[in-house]
C-alpha angles and dihedrals in degrees: 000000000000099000088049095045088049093047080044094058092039093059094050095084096047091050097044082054089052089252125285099303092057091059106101117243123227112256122260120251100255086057096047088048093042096050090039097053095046080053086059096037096055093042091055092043084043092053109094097206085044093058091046090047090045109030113008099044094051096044086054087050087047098051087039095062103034087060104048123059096246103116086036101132097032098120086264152046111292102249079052100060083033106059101053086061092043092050090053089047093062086047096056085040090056108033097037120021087028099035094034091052099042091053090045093062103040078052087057105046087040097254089129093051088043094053094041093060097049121087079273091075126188101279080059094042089056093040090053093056095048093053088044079054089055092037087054091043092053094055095051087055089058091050107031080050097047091053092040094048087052091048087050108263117164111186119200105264094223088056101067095080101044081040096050089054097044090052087054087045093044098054091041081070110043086051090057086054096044083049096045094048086040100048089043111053140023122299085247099044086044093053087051094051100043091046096043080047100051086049097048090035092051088044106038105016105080095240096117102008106054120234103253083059091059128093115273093252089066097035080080102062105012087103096048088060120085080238097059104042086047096050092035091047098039086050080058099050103038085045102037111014086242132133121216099213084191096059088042086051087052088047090052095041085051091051098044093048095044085043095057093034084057092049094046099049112011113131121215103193 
């Protein structure tokens, strides 16, 4: 009596649980990531500062550019010259101002130190923000494109596929520096430095104007910046269907050195 009334009662538990198979299981990682990435995604498109930064500023530089005779000369139309450097100007807004602010005050209000520590983990929590950033991203092309196809751009065919990866390396790079800036200061004094950074970036950096338009003083260093190799090397491939394996080696050294300056000294809390 005893032994039955004891496997009776041991059984209890698992059958008010519906038995082993009805326990839910965790999710995997690629869930986790994927969900948490599509969070970050929507709370970046749903912030109103965020979609200027990312779509309507660069559509007005876009425009801007496409209607005076600044980029005549260039070796294309104007909208043709103009759209590669728009382009990697929605890729630093995005991976580094949006993505760099956005970090900096979750930091702040212990959202960071609250995630790292869930079944998501850090190495999630990081990997979720960079696919929000290409999510994003994807989105800017669509439209940037829309608008550039109905004012008469005609990329280069061959140049879709070395443009496309510079535009993930790109904004790889641009995400370690956002994390770097954003894991390093205060959320105020990170919100100052990305967005000086995108003006003087988008001005002297050679990521919309290209290099050969710049004063002679930033002409020097514009293509040893992550701006000016992705402007420079997404104007090569949009106008010639070329890669320029240099500028993508200055976009991956960029992104290896941000990305282990992040790890060594980011802050979670």
């Amino acid at each position: 009596m005893n032994g039955t009334a004891s496997g009776a009662a041991g059984k209890a538990p698992l059958a008010a649980l519906g038995g082993v198979s009805g326990i839910q299981q965790p999710a995997s990682l690629l869930r986790r990531v994927l969900l948490q990435g599509k969070y970050e995604a929507l709370a970046m498109l749903r912030n109103g500062e965020q979609l200027i930064l990312a779509v309507v500023l660069p559509l007005l530089a876009l425009v801007g550019l496409t209607v005076t005779p600044f980029l005549d000369s260039m070796g294309g139309s104007r909208v043709d010259v103009a759209v590669p450097g728009i382009l990697a100007l929605c890729a630093m807004s995005t991976a580094f101002t949006g993505q760099g602010i956005a970090t900096g005050f979750d930091r702040r209000y212990g959202v960071l130190r609250f995630l790292s520590t869930t079944p998501l983990g850090r190495g999630g929590l990081i990997a979720g923000k960079a696919l929000s950033v290409l999510a994003v991203l994807c989105l800017q092309v669509a439209v940037v494109s829309a608008v550039a196809f109905s004012l008469g751009w005609r990329p280069a065919a061959a140049g879709w596929a070395p443009g496309l990866l510079l535009l993930a390396l790109g904004a790889a790079a641009f995400t370690a520096l956002g994390l770097l800036v954003a894991g390093t200061v205060r959320p105020e004094a990170t919100l100052a430095i990305t967005n000086l950074l995108w003006i003087l970036l988008g001005a002297l950096g050679g990521i919309v104007i290209p290099a050969e338009r710049l004063p002679a003083g930033p002409q020097a260093i514009v293509h040893f910046l992550p701006s000016g190799a992705l402007g420079e090397s997404l104007r090569e491939a949009f106008l010639g269907g070329t890669l320029n394996g240099g500028a993508a080696l200055i976009l991956l050294l960029w992104t290896v050195i941000a990305g282990a300056a992040a790890i060594r000294w980011f802050k979670w809390n």
